[in-house]
mmCIF file of N, CA and C in Angstrom:
data_model
loop_
_atom_site.group_PDB
_atom_site.id
_atom_site.type_symbol
_atom_site.label_atom_id
_atom_site.label_comp_id
_atom_site.label_asym_id
_atom_site.label_seq_id
_atom_site.Cartn_x
_atom_site.Cartn_y
_atom_site.Cartn_z
ATOM 1 N N MET J 1 -15.759 -9.266 -102.415
ATOM 2 C CA MET J 1 -16.568 -10.483 -102.042
ATOM 3 C C MET J 1 -16.533 -11.557 -102.930
ATOM 4 N N PRO J 2 -16.085 -12.776 -102.616
ATOM 5 C CA PRO J 2 -16.024 -13.872 -103.502
ATOM 6 C C PRO J 2 -17.412 -14.200 -103.980
ATOM 7 N N SER J 3 -17.698 -14.379 -105.225
ATOM 8 C CA SER J 3 -19.039 -14.574 -105.926
ATOM 9 C C SER J 3 -18.897 -15.353 -107.124
ATOM 10 N N SER J 4 -20.108 -16.049 -107.432
ATOM 11 C CA SER J 4 -20.211 -16.746 -108.639
ATOM 12 C C SER J 4 -21.693 -16.938 -108.957
ATOM 13 N N ASN J 5 -21.876 -17.024 -110.269
ATOM 14 C CA ASN J 5 -23.187 -17.481 -110.883
ATOM 15 C C ASN J 5 -22.939 -18.515 -111.691
ATOM 16 N N HIS J 6 -23.909 -19.545 -111.645
ATOM 17 C CA HIS J 6 -23.890 -20.641 -112.562
ATOM 18 C C HIS J 6 -25.318 -20.942 -113.037
ATOM 19 N N ALA J 7 -25.572 -21.346 -114.422
ATOM 20 C CA ALA J 7 -26.851 -21.584 -114.997
ATOM 21 C C ALA J 7 -26.758 -22.820 -115.664
ATOM 22 N N VAL J 8 -27.889 -23.607 -115.766
ATOM 23 C CA VAL J 8 -28.132 -24.841 -116.430
ATOM 24 C C VAL J 8 -29.432 -24.658 -117.181
ATOM 25 N N GLU J 9 -29.394 -25.266 -118.348
ATOM 26 C CA GLU J 9 -30.750 -25.326 -119.092
ATOM 27 C C GLU J 9 -31.205 -26.802 -118.889
ATOM 28 N N LEU J 10 -32.497 -26.677 -118.533
ATOM 29 C CA LEU J 10 -33.204 -27.961 -118.154
ATOM 30 C C LEU J 10 -34.363 -28.161 -119.190
ATOM 31 N N HIS J 11 -34.644 -29.347 -119.454
ATOM 32 C CA HIS J 11 -35.748 -29.840 -120.339
ATOM 33 C C HIS J 11 -36.944 -30.238 -119.320
ATOM 34 N N ILE J 12 -37.344 -29.112 -118.568
ATOM 35 C CA ILE J 12 -38.414 -29.265 -117.522
ATOM 36 C C ILE J 12 -39.116 -27.942 -117.604
ATOM 37 N N PRO J 13 -40.506 -27.907 -117.436
ATOM 38 C CA PRO J 13 -41.370 -26.791 -117.419
ATOM 39 C C PRO J 13 -40.874 -25.930 -116.272
ATOM 40 N N LYS J 14 -41.033 -24.539 -116.562
ATOM 41 C CA LYS J 14 -40.767 -23.628 -115.352
ATOM 42 C C LYS J 14 -41.285 -23.882 -114.105
ATOM 43 N N HIS J 15 -42.578 -24.144 -114.032
ATOM 44 C CA HIS J 15 -43.318 -24.290 -112.739
ATOM 45 C C HIS J 15 -42.786 -25.485 -111.922
ATOM 46 N N LYS J 16 -42.292 -26.380 -112.620
ATOM 47 C CA LYS J 16 -41.607 -27.684 -112.017
ATOM 48 C C LYS J 16 -40.397 -27.296 -111.287
ATOM 49 N N VAL J 17 -39.545 -26.437 -111.997
ATOM 50 C CA VAL J 17 -38.270 -25.979 -111.404
ATOM 51 C C VAL J 17 -38.592 -25.075 -110.271
ATOM 52 N N TRP J 18 -39.499 -24.279 -110.512
ATOM 53 C CA TRP J 18 -39.864 -23.270 -109.333
ATOM 54 C C TRP J 18 -40.383 -24.064 -108.107
ATOM 55 N N GLU J 19 -41.283 -25.006 -108.330
ATOM 56 C CA GLU J 19 -41.676 -25.896 -107.153
ATOM 57 C C GLU J 19 -40.571 -26.499 -106.442
ATOM 58 N N PHE J 20 -39.457 -26.798 -107.046
ATOM 59 C CA PHE J 20 -38.421 -27.516 -106.376
ATOM 60 C C PHE J 20 -37.569 -26.556 -105.736
ATOM 61 N N VAL J 21 -37.074 -25.408 -106.310
ATOM 62 C CA VAL J 21 -36.222 -24.505 -105.723
ATOM 63 C C VAL J 21 -36.791 -23.520 -104.620
ATOM 64 N N SER J 22 -38.106 -23.368 -104.758
ATOM 65 C CA SER J 22 -38.825 -22.370 -103.788
ATOM 66 C C SER J 22 -38.943 -23.106 -102.432
ATOM 67 N N ASP J 23 -38.533 -24.348 -102.402
ATOM 68 C CA ASP J 23 -38.634 -25.240 -101.030
ATOM 69 C C ASP J 23 -37.173 -25.426 -100.570
ATOM 70 N N LEU J 24 -36.535 -24.833 -99.577
ATOM 71 C CA LEU J 24 -35.235 -25.040 -99.206
ATOM 72 C C LEU J 24 -35.151 -26.607 -98.884
ATOM 73 N N ASN J 25 -36.128 -27.223 -98.356
ATOM 74 C CA ASN J 25 -35.847 -28.642 -97.981
ATOM 75 C C ASN J 25 -35.396 -29.423 -99.161
ATOM 76 N N ASN J 26 -35.807 -29.060 -100.433
ATOM 77 C CA ASN J 26 -35.393 -29.794 -101.729
ATOM 78 C C ASN J 26 -33.883 -29.654 -102.023
ATOM 79 N N TRP J 27 -33.293 -28.324 -101.913
ATOM 80 C CA TRP J 27 -31.952 -28.112 -102.434
ATOM 81 C C TRP J 27 -31.072 -27.950 -101.357
ATOM 82 N N ALA J 28 -31.335 -27.608 -100.127
ATOM 83 C CA ALA J 28 -30.169 -27.462 -99.112
ATOM 84 C C ALA J 28 -29.284 -28.797 -99.086
ATOM 85 N N PRO J 29 -29.955 -30.043 -98.964
ATOM 86 C CA PRO J 29 -29.224 -31.316 -98.862
ATOM 87 C C PRO J 29 -28.176 -31.419 -100.089
ATOM 88 N N LEU J 30 -28.325 -30.825 -101.167
ATOM 89 C CA LEU J 30 -27.553 -30.961 -102.439
ATOM 90 C C LEU J 30 -26.345 -30.122 -102.296
ATOM 91 N N MET J 31 -26.091 -29.247 -101.250
ATOM 92 C CA MET J 31 -24.896 -28.544 -101.065
ATOM 93 C C MET J 31 -23.747 -29.518 -100.885
ATOM 94 N N PRO J 32 -22.729 -29.189 -101.480
ATOM 95 C CA PRO J 32 -21.462 -29.978 -101.365
ATOM 96 C C PRO J 32 -20.964 -29.837 -99.758
ATOM 97 N N GLY J 33 -20.747 -30.986 -99.282
ATOM 98 C CA GLY J 33 -20.308 -31.103 -97.872
ATOM 99 C C GLY J 33 -21.516 -30.994 -96.907
ATOM 100 N N TYR J 34 -22.832 -31.065 -97.361
ATOM 101 C CA TYR J 34 -23.974 -31.001 -96.474
ATOM 102 C C TYR J 34 -23.982 -31.802 -95.342
ATOM 103 N N ILE J 35 -24.276 -31.167 -94.162
ATOM 104 C CA ILE J 35 -24.504 -31.971 -92.866
ATOM 105 C C ILE J 35 -25.968 -31.894 -92.524
ATOM 106 N N ALA J 36 -26.430 -30.688 -92.338
ATOM 107 C CA ALA J 36 -27.912 -30.632 -92.009
ATOM 108 C C ALA J 36 -28.462 -29.147 -92.300
ATOM 109 N N HIS J 37 -29.777 -29.088 -92.194
ATOM 110 C CA HIS J 37 -30.411 -27.699 -92.274
ATOM 111 C C HIS J 37 -31.669 -27.790 -91.413
ATOM 112 N N GLU J 38 -32.143 -26.456 -91.011
ATOM 113 C CA GLU J 38 -33.411 -26.591 -90.302
ATOM 114 C C GLU J 38 -34.131 -25.277 -90.669
ATOM 115 N N HIS J 39 -35.474 -25.381 -90.836
ATOM 116 C CA HIS J 39 -36.288 -24.376 -91.149
ATOM 117 C C HIS J 39 -36.688 -23.677 -89.760
ATOM 118 N N VAL J 40 -36.487 -22.369 -89.471
ATOM 119 C CA VAL J 40 -36.960 -21.721 -88.428
ATOM 120 C C VAL J 40 -38.228 -21.223 -88.612
ATOM 121 N N ASP J 41 -38.508 -20.534 -89.731
ATOM 122 C CA ASP J 41 -39.745 -20.172 -90.379
ATOM 123 C C ASP J 41 -39.459 -19.964 -91.817
ATOM 124 N N GLU J 42 -40.683 -19.255 -92.388
ATOM 125 C CA GLU J 42 -40.570 -19.049 -93.819
ATOM 126 C C GLU J 42 -39.543 -18.026 -94.283
ATOM 127 N N GLN J 43 -38.971 -17.220 -93.268
ATOM 128 C CA GLN J 43 -37.985 -16.130 -93.584
ATOM 129 C C GLN J 43 -36.669 -16.564 -93.024
ATOM 130 N N GLU J 44 -36.415 -17.589 -92.375
ATOM 131 C CA GLU J 44 -35.216 -17.889 -91.643
ATOM 132 C C GLU J 44 -35.029 -19.444 -91.630
ATOM 133 N N ALA J 45 -33.697 -19.798 -91.879
ATOM 134 C CA ALA J 45 -33.251 -21.193 -91.724
ATOM 135 C C ALA J 45 -31.777 -21.289 -91.428
ATOM 136 N N THR J 46 -31.405 -22.319 -90.833
ATOM 137 C CA THR J 46 -29.958 -22.611 -90.670
ATOM 138 C C THR J 46 -29.527 -23.748 -91.620
ATOM 139 N N TRP J 47 -28.179 -23.800 -91.951
ATOM 140 C CA TRP J 47 -27.622 -24.564 -92.950
ATOM 141 C C TRP J 47 -26.171 -25.024 -92.338
ATOM 142 N N GLU J 48 -25.937 -26.251 -92.344
ATOM 143 C CA GLU J 48 -24.643 -26.658 -92.000
ATOM 144 C C GLU J 48 -23.912 -27.520 -93.115
ATOM 145 N N PHE J 49 -22.664 -27.139 -93.295
ATOM 146 C CA PHE J 49 -21.926 -28.134 -94.164
ATOM 147 C C PHE J 49 -20.464 -28.142 -93.868
ATOM 148 N N LEU J 50 -19.684 -29.017 -94.502
ATOM 149 C CA LEU J 50 -18.259 -29.057 -94.209
ATOM 150 C C LEU J 50 -17.558 -28.297 -95.449
ATOM 151 N N GLY J 51 -17.060 -27.221 -95.009
ATOM 152 C CA GLY J 51 -16.413 -26.406 -95.940
ATOM 153 C C GLY J 51 -14.903 -26.786 -96.266
ATOM 154 N N ASP J 52 -14.560 -26.803 -97.524
ATOM 155 C CA ASP J 52 -13.137 -27.157 -97.780
ATOM 156 C C ASP J 52 -12.478 -25.822 -98.167
ATOM 157 N N PHE J 53 -11.460 -25.484 -97.347
ATOM 158 C CA PHE J 53 -10.719 -24.098 -97.252
ATOM 159 C C PHE J 53 -9.358 -24.334 -97.895
ATOM 160 N N GLY J 54 -9.143 -25.448 -98.470
ATOM 161 C CA GLY J 54 -7.858 -25.853 -98.997
ATOM 162 C C GLY J 54 -6.929 -26.272 -97.948
ATOM 163 N N PHE J 55 -6.669 -25.352 -96.998
ATOM 164 C CA PHE J 55 -5.618 -25.840 -96.081
ATOM 165 C C PHE J 55 -6.211 -26.413 -94.837
ATOM 166 N N MET J 56 -7.605 -26.574 -94.861
ATOM 167 C CA MET J 56 -8.469 -27.202 -93.790
ATOM 168 C C MET J 56 -9.834 -27.422 -94.218
ATOM 169 N N LYS J 57 -10.455 -28.419 -93.570
ATOM 170 C CA LYS J 57 -11.935 -28.551 -93.762
ATOM 171 C C LYS J 57 -12.514 -28.265 -92.390
ATOM 172 N N LYS J 58 -13.620 -27.509 -92.483
ATOM 173 C CA LYS J 58 -14.214 -26.935 -91.272
ATOM 174 C C LYS J 58 -15.862 -27.005 -91.370
ATOM 175 N N LYS J 59 -16.405 -27.317 -90.322
ATOM 176 C CA LYS J 59 -17.988 -27.199 -90.334
ATOM 177 C C LYS J 59 -18.297 -25.862 -90.315
ATOM 178 N N VAL J 60 -19.047 -25.287 -91.240
ATOM 179 C CA VAL J 60 -19.703 -23.998 -91.361
ATOM 180 C C VAL J 60 -21.122 -24.116 -91.031
ATOM 181 N N SER J 61 -21.564 -23.143 -90.142
ATOM 182 C CA SER J 61 -23.016 -23.090 -89.731
ATOM 183 C C SER J 61 -23.438 -21.647 -90.351
ATOM 184 N N LEU J 62 -24.267 -21.663 -91.201
ATOM 185 C CA LEU J 62 -24.864 -20.222 -91.668
ATOM 186 C C LEU J 62 -26.389 -20.052 -91.333
ATOM 187 N N LYS J 63 -26.706 -19.025 -91.072
ATOM 188 C CA LYS J 63 -28.116 -18.419 -90.983
ATOM 189 C C LYS J 63 -28.612 -17.984 -92.261
ATOM 190 N N LEU J 64 -29.540 -18.519 -92.923
ATOM 191 C CA LEU J 64 -30.148 -17.976 -94.054
ATOM 192 C C LEU J 64 -31.388 -17.120 -93.619
ATOM 193 N N ASP J 65 -31.410 -15.787 -93.877
ATOM 194 C CA ASP J 65 -32.227 -14.881 -93.343
ATOM 195 C C ASP J 65 -32.861 -14.072 -94.485
ATOM 196 N N ARG J 66 -33.912 -13.474 -94.250
ATOM 197 C CA ARG J 66 -34.648 -12.573 -95.095
ATOM 198 C C ARG J 66 -34.966 -13.446 -96.529
ATOM 199 N N ILE J 67 -35.377 -14.590 -96.248
ATOM 200 C CA ILE J 67 -35.583 -15.436 -97.450
ATOM 201 C C ILE J 67 -36.871 -14.804 -98.150
ATOM 202 N N ILE J 68 -36.660 -14.474 -99.415
ATOM 203 C CA ILE J 68 -37.857 -13.818 -100.085
ATOM 204 C C ILE J 68 -38.095 -14.712 -101.485
ATOM 205 N N ARG J 69 -39.319 -15.039 -101.679
ATOM 206 C CA ARG J 69 -39.759 -15.722 -102.764
ATOM 207 C C ARG J 69 -40.453 -14.830 -103.662
ATOM 208 N N VAL J 70 -40.060 -14.642 -104.978
ATOM 209 C CA VAL J 70 -40.917 -14.005 -106.018
ATOM 210 C C VAL J 70 -41.539 -14.897 -106.912
ATOM 211 N N GLU J 71 -42.816 -15.194 -106.726
ATOM 212 C CA GLU J 71 -43.395 -16.444 -107.403
ATOM 213 C C GLU J 71 -43.144 -16.708 -108.712
ATOM 214 N N GLU J 72 -42.670 -17.941 -108.865
ATOM 215 C CA GLU J 72 -42.136 -18.585 -110.089
ATOM 216 C C GLU J 72 -40.964 -17.805 -110.992
ATOM 217 N N LEU J 73 -40.313 -17.030 -110.032
ATOM 218 C CA LEU J 73 -39.283 -16.244 -110.706
ATOM 219 C C LEU J 73 -37.904 -16.417 -110.007
ATOM 220 N N MET J 74 -37.862 -16.046 -108.639
ATOM 221 C CA MET J 74 -36.656 -15.993 -107.950
ATOM 222 C C MET J 74 -36.933 -16.289 -106.251
ATOM 223 N N ILE J 75 -35.873 -16.826 -105.720
ATOM 224 C CA ILE J 75 -35.844 -16.932 -104.440
ATOM 225 C C ILE J 75 -34.369 -16.400 -103.928
ATOM 226 N N THR J 76 -34.521 -15.383 -102.968
ATOM 227 C CA THR J 76 -33.140 -14.800 -102.529
ATOM 228 C C THR J 76 -32.935 -15.028 -101.032
ATOM 229 N N PHE J 77 -31.857 -14.921 -100.612
ATOM 230 C CA PHE J 77 -31.624 -15.066 -99.234
ATOM 231 C C PHE J 77 -30.355 -14.411 -98.761
ATOM 232 N N ASP J 78 -30.139 -13.954 -97.597
ATOM 233 C CA ASP J 78 -28.871 -13.402 -97.005
ATOM 234 C C ASP J 78 -28.193 -14.535 -96.310
ATOM 235 N N LEU J 79 -27.022 -14.455 -96.072
ATOM 236 C CA LEU J 79 -26.266 -15.542 -95.384
ATOM 237 C C LEU J 79 -25.425 -14.824 -94.233
ATOM 238 N N GLU J 80 -25.356 -15.367 -93.141
ATOM 239 C CA GLU J 80 -24.623 -14.957 -91.857
ATOM 240 C C GLU J 80 -24.149 -15.974 -91.210
ATOM 241 N N GLY J 81 -22.693 -15.967 -90.910
ATOM 242 C CA GLY J 81 -22.215 -17.003 -90.092
ATOM 243 C C GLY J 81 -22.796 -17.041 -88.628
ATOM 244 N N ILE J 82 -22.873 -18.251 -88.234
ATOM 245 C CA ILE J 82 -23.481 -18.534 -86.737
ATOM 246 C C ILE J 82 -22.239 -18.560 -85.867
ATOM 247 N N ASN J 83 -21.265 -19.273 -86.349
ATOM 248 C CA ASN J 83 -19.953 -19.460 -85.270
ATOM 249 C C ASN J 83 -18.856 -18.782 -85.880
ATOM 250 N N ASP J 84 -18.851 -18.349 -87.212
ATOM 251 C CA ASP J 84 -17.709 -17.735 -87.819
ATOM 252 C C ASP J 84 -18.197 -16.450 -88.501
ATOM 253 N N ASN J 85 -17.155 -15.691 -88.841
ATOM 254 C CA ASN J 85 -17.488 -14.234 -89.386
ATOM 255 C C ASN J 85 -17.620 -14.301 -90.909
ATOM 256 N N PHE J 86 -18.811 -14.984 -91.291
ATOM 257 C CA PHE J 86 -19.144 -14.973 -92.721
ATOM 258 C C PHE J 86 -20.378 -14.164 -92.945
ATOM 259 N N GLU J 87 -20.506 -13.537 -94.246
ATOM 260 C CA GLU J 87 -21.677 -12.930 -94.593
ATOM 261 C C GLU J 87 -21.832 -13.027 -96.059
ATOM 262 N N GLY J 88 -22.878 -12.887 -96.417
ATOM 263 C CA GLY J 88 -23.150 -13.040 -97.913
ATOM 264 C C GLY J 88 -24.607 -13.057 -98.369
ATOM 265 N N SER J 89 -24.792 -13.437 -99.574
ATOM 266 C CA SER J 89 -26.180 -13.559 -100.121
ATOM 267 C C SER J 89 -26.306 -14.669 -101.221
ATOM 268 N N GLY J 90 -27.443 -15.043 -101.641
ATOM 269 C CA GLY J 90 -27.506 -15.905 -102.849
ATOM 270 C C GLY J 90 -28.986 -15.854 -103.301
ATOM 271 N N TYR J 91 -29.115 -16.373 -104.428
ATOM 272 C CA TYR J 91 -30.439 -16.488 -105.055
ATOM 273 C C TYR J 91 -30.433 -17.649 -106.217
ATOM 274 N N PHE J 92 -31.683 -18.072 -106.470
ATOM 275 C CA PHE J 92 -31.873 -18.988 -107.542
ATOM 276 C C PHE J 92 -32.941 -18.281 -108.460
ATOM 277 N N GLU J 93 -32.643 -18.048 -109.663
ATOM 278 C CA GLU J 93 -33.541 -17.522 -110.683
ATOM 279 C C GLU J 93 -34.111 -18.513 -111.521
ATOM 280 N N VAL J 94 -35.371 -18.539 -111.976
ATOM 281 C CA VAL J 94 -36.041 -19.509 -112.791
ATOM 282 C C VAL J 94 -36.588 -18.709 -113.975
ATOM 283 N N LYS J 95 -36.216 -19.006 -115.212
ATOM 284 C CA LYS J 95 -36.369 -18.438 -116.436
ATOM 285 C C LYS J 95 -36.843 -19.385 -117.387
ATOM 286 N N GLY J 96 -38.195 -19.216 -117.694
ATOM 287 C CA GLY J 96 -38.875 -20.256 -118.828
ATOM 288 C C GLY J 96 -38.265 -19.742 -120.251
ATOM 289 N N LEU J 97 -37.835 -20.721 -120.917
ATOM 290 C CA LEU J 97 -37.494 -20.382 -122.267
ATOM 291 C C LEU J 97 -38.590 -20.643 -123.416
ATOM 292 N N ASP J 98 -39.440 -21.671 -123.021
ATOM 293 C CA ASP J 98 -40.451 -22.122 -123.726
ATOM 294 C C ASP J 98 -41.397 -23.002 -122.661
ATOM 295 N N GLN J 99 -42.318 -23.537 -123.211
ATOM 296 C CA GLN J 99 -43.119 -24.437 -122.213
ATOM 297 C C GLN J 99 -42.490 -25.635 -121.602
ATOM 298 N N GLU J 100 -41.497 -26.075 -122.310
ATOM 299 C CA GLU J 100 -40.693 -27.250 -121.832
ATOM 300 C C GLU J 100 -39.229 -27.036 -121.373
ATOM 301 N N HIS J 101 -38.764 -25.992 -121.476
ATOM 302 C CA HIS J 101 -37.368 -25.602 -121.214
ATOM 303 C C HIS J 101 -37.199 -24.562 -120.323
ATOM 304 N N THR J 102 -36.275 -24.602 -119.260
ATOM 305 C CA THR J 102 -36.098 -23.664 -118.231
ATOM 306 C C THR J 102 -34.637 -23.482 -118.018
ATOM 307 N N VAL J 103 -34.168 -22.317 -117.776
ATOM 308 C CA VAL J 103 -32.810 -21.848 -117.272
ATOM 309 C C VAL J 103 -32.948 -21.598 -115.700
ATOM 310 N N LEU J 104 -32.017 -22.351 -115.063
ATOM 311 C CA LEU J 104 -31.932 -22.196 -113.668
ATOM 312 C C LEU J 104 -30.637 -21.632 -113.325
ATOM 313 N N THR J 105 -30.536 -20.303 -112.722
ATOM 314 C CA THR J 105 -29.360 -19.719 -112.413
ATOM 315 C C THR J 105 -29.142 -19.628 -110.887
ATOM 316 N N GLY J 106 -28.141 -20.123 -110.397
ATOM 317 C CA GLY J 106 -27.737 -19.876 -109.014
ATOM 318 C C GLY J 106 -26.715 -19.042 -108.763
ATOM 319 N N SER J 107 -26.674 -18.284 -107.530
ATOM 320 C CA SER J 107 -25.697 -17.350 -107.378
ATOM 321 C C SER J 107 -25.376 -17.374 -105.825
ATOM 322 N N LEU J 108 -24.121 -17.388 -105.482
ATOM 323 C CA LEU J 108 -23.562 -17.194 -104.048
ATOM 324 C C LEU J 108 -22.595 -16.088 -104.010
ATOM 325 N N ASP J 109 -22.672 -15.454 -103.062
ATOM 326 C CA ASP J 109 -21.713 -14.289 -102.647
ATOM 327 C C ASP J 109 -21.356 -14.507 -101.248
ATOM 328 N N ILE J 110 -20.143 -14.767 -100.790
ATOM 329 C CA ILE J 110 -19.923 -14.967 -99.445
ATOM 330 C C ILE J 110 -18.422 -14.285 -99.144
ATOM 331 N N SER J 111 -18.198 -13.816 -97.976
ATOM 332 C CA SER J 111 -16.998 -13.304 -97.551
ATOM 333 C C SER J 111 -16.762 -13.526 -96.085
ATOM 334 N N SER J 112 -15.468 -13.580 -95.747
ATOM 335 C CA SER J 112 -15.057 -13.799 -94.323
ATOM 336 C C SER J 112 -14.432 -12.591 -93.761
ATOM 337 N N GLY J 113 -14.676 -12.292 -92.589
ATOM 338 C CA GLY J 113 -14.029 -11.008 -91.920
ATOM 339 C C GLY J 113 -13.166 -11.668 -90.776
ATOM 340 N N GLY J 114 -12.663 -10.699 -90.105
ATOM 341 C CA GLY J 114 -11.946 -11.146 -88.807
ATOM 342 C C GLY J 114 -10.578 -11.289 -89.045
ATOM 343 N N PHE J 115 -9.819 -11.983 -88.076
ATOM 344 C CA PHE J 115 -8.447 -12.133 -88.131
ATOM 345 C C PHE J 115 -7.940 -12.860 -89.388
ATOM 346 N N MET J 116 -8.654 -14.011 -89.752
ATOM 347 C CA MET J 116 -8.117 -14.928 -90.986
ATOM 348 C C MET J 116 -9.086 -14.578 -92.091
ATOM 349 N N GLY J 117 -9.803 -13.356 -92.093
ATOM 350 C CA GLY J 117 -10.578 -13.005 -93.319
ATOM 351 C C GLY J 117 -9.875 -13.042 -94.667
ATOM 352 N N ALA J 118 -8.768 -12.374 -94.660
ATOM 353 C CA ALA J 118 -8.039 -12.042 -95.905
ATOM 354 C C ALA J 118 -7.491 -13.473 -96.517
ATOM 355 N N MET J 119 -7.086 -14.314 -95.734
ATOM 356 C CA MET J 119 -6.628 -15.633 -96.113
ATOM 357 C C MET J 119 -7.801 -16.560 -96.536
ATOM 358 N N VAL J 120 -8.948 -16.474 -95.847
ATOM 359 C CA VAL J 120 -10.124 -17.294 -96.147
ATOM 360 C C VAL J 120 -10.743 -16.765 -97.417
ATOM 361 N N ASN J 121 -10.888 -15.413 -97.494
ATOM 362 C CA ASN J 121 -11.326 -14.924 -98.756
ATOM 363 C C ASN J 121 -10.675 -15.307 -99.863
ATOM 364 N N ASN J 122 -9.256 -15.354 -99.800
ATOM 365 C CA ASN J 122 -8.425 -15.927 -101.024
ATOM 366 C C ASN J 122 -8.728 -17.221 -101.451
ATOM 367 N N VAL J 123 -9.115 -18.106 -100.429
ATOM 368 C CA VAL J 123 -9.554 -19.472 -100.738
ATOM 369 C C VAL J 123 -10.871 -19.525 -101.421
ATOM 370 N N LEU J 124 -11.772 -18.689 -100.730
ATOM 371 C CA LEU J 124 -13.236 -18.572 -101.233
ATOM 372 C C LEU J 124 -13.261 -18.085 -102.727
ATOM 373 N N LYS J 125 -12.293 -17.370 -103.201
ATOM 374 C CA LYS J 125 -12.375 -16.914 -104.586
ATOM 375 C C LYS J 125 -12.373 -18.072 -105.579
ATOM 376 N N THR J 126 -11.789 -19.240 -105.135
ATOM 377 C CA THR J 126 -11.941 -20.398 -105.961
ATOM 378 C C THR J 126 -12.997 -21.525 -105.585
ATOM 379 N N SER J 127 -13.060 -21.412 -104.195
ATOM 380 C CA SER J 127 -14.170 -22.450 -103.739
ATOM 381 C C SER J 127 -15.663 -21.959 -104.010
ATOM 382 N N VAL J 128 -15.940 -20.757 -103.946
ATOM 383 C CA VAL J 128 -17.248 -20.322 -103.958
ATOM 384 C C VAL J 128 -17.858 -20.600 -105.590
ATOM 385 N N PRO J 129 -17.041 -20.314 -106.651
ATOM 386 C CA PRO J 129 -17.592 -20.608 -108.009
ATOM 387 C C PRO J 129 -17.596 -22.229 -108.058
ATOM 388 N N GLN J 130 -16.756 -23.125 -107.493
ATOM 389 C CA GLN J 130 -16.942 -24.471 -107.628
ATOM 390 C C GLN J 130 -18.125 -24.977 -106.818
ATOM 391 N N THR J 131 -18.308 -24.549 -105.690
ATOM 392 C CA THR J 131 -19.450 -24.753 -104.925
ATOM 393 C C THR J 131 -20.646 -24.371 -105.654
ATOM 394 N N THR J 132 -20.791 -23.275 -106.158
ATOM 395 C CA THR J 132 -22.008 -22.706 -106.791
ATOM 396 C C THR J 132 -22.287 -23.546 -108.034
ATOM 397 N N LYS J 133 -21.289 -23.965 -108.780
ATOM 398 C CA LYS J 133 -21.453 -24.937 -110.020
ATOM 399 C C LYS J 133 -21.779 -26.274 -109.513
ATOM 400 N N GLU J 134 -21.385 -26.703 -108.362
ATOM 401 C CA GLU J 134 -21.730 -28.038 -108.006
ATOM 402 C C GLU J 134 -23.136 -28.023 -107.565
ATOM 403 N N LEU J 135 -23.583 -27.075 -106.778
ATOM 404 C CA LEU J 135 -24.928 -26.943 -106.291
ATOM 405 C C LEU J 135 -25.977 -26.952 -107.391
ATOM 406 N N VAL J 136 -25.730 -25.929 -108.280
ATOM 407 C CA VAL J 136 -26.715 -25.795 -109.299
ATOM 408 C C VAL J 136 -26.670 -27.143 -110.207
ATOM 409 N N GLN J 137 -25.526 -27.574 -110.574
ATOM 410 C CA GLN J 137 -25.637 -28.987 -111.381
ATOM 411 C C GLN J 137 -26.414 -30.079 -110.697
ATOM 412 N N SER J 138 -26.049 -30.121 -109.309
ATOM 413 C CA SER J 138 -26.922 -31.151 -108.546
ATOM 414 C C SER J 138 -28.394 -30.917 -108.546
ATOM 415 N N ILE J 139 -28.867 -29.780 -108.422
ATOM 416 C CA ILE J 139 -30.122 -29.526 -108.460
ATOM 417 C C ILE J 139 -30.716 -29.842 -109.858
ATOM 418 N N GLY J 140 -30.019 -29.479 -110.907
ATOM 419 C CA GLY J 140 -30.362 -29.957 -112.350
ATOM 420 C C GLY J 140 -30.512 -31.460 -112.397
ATOM 421 N N ARG J 141 -29.435 -32.130 -111.931
ATOM 422 C CA ARG J 141 -29.724 -33.608 -111.964
ATOM 423 C C ARG J 141 -30.718 -34.185 -111.215
ATOM 424 N N GLU J 142 -31.003 -33.586 -110.015
ATOM 425 C CA GLU J 142 -32.127 -33.950 -109.183
ATOM 426 C C GLU J 142 -33.500 -33.829 -109.996
ATOM 427 N N LEU J 143 -33.658 -32.548 -110.485
ATOM 428 C CA LEU J 143 -34.781 -32.320 -111.344
ATOM 429 C C LEU J 143 -34.923 -33.140 -112.551
ATOM 430 N N GLN J 144 -33.921 -33.451 -113.255
ATOM 431 C CA GLN J 144 -33.910 -34.279 -114.407
ATOM 432 C C GLN J 144 -34.347 -35.737 -114.041
ATOM 433 N N GLY J 145 -33.856 -36.290 -112.943
ATOM 434 C CA GLY J 145 -34.185 -37.497 -112.261
ATOM 435 C C GLY J 145 -35.666 -37.569 -111.907
ATOM 436 N N LYS J 146 -36.284 -36.582 -111.410
ATOM 437 C CA LYS J 146 -37.580 -36.597 -111.094
ATOM 438 C C LYS J 146 -38.414 -36.530 -112.382
ATOM 439 N N ALA J 147 -37.913 -35.809 -113.453
ATOM 440 C CA ALA J 147 -38.579 -35.634 -114.700
ATOM 441 C C ALA J 147 -38.721 -37.046 -115.408
ATOM 442 N N VAL J 148 -37.628 -37.839 -115.263
ATOM 443 C CA VAL J 148 -37.640 -39.197 -115.965
ATOM 444 C C VAL J 148 -38.527 -40.293 -115.212
ATOM 445 N N SER J 149 -38.552 -40.187 -113.823
ATOM 446 C CA SER J 149 -39.375 -41.172 -113.100
ATOM 447 C C SER J 149 -40.775 -40.937 -113.020
#
């Protein structure tokens, strides 16, 4: 399964980072290629973005399911393709280094099945790490911007 972790160290207190990442509305729009997202309830949401598969760009619709929040520590979720054969999971972990510094780690695991699965998974091996890095860095920049203002 193509997967990736990426971490950033932020000069922001842990509780502020947690406040941001615990709410999907804050970080879902920061996904590269973001189109839309919708909260179904506290345990489920949908997420649409334009995926770049090297040989084509395609609208990807995912269901985020079993969203679990462990207060001021981690948010986890499962991913399932709505119109395509994708499945996976992800998380954000918030670790305080001291009162003013926090490490935010993001992780995405996603794979494709079906007729085109092998070819898509080959592309995902490079795109998932890039997407994970871009998403975590975008969250970091957004949080740093809020800390400055």
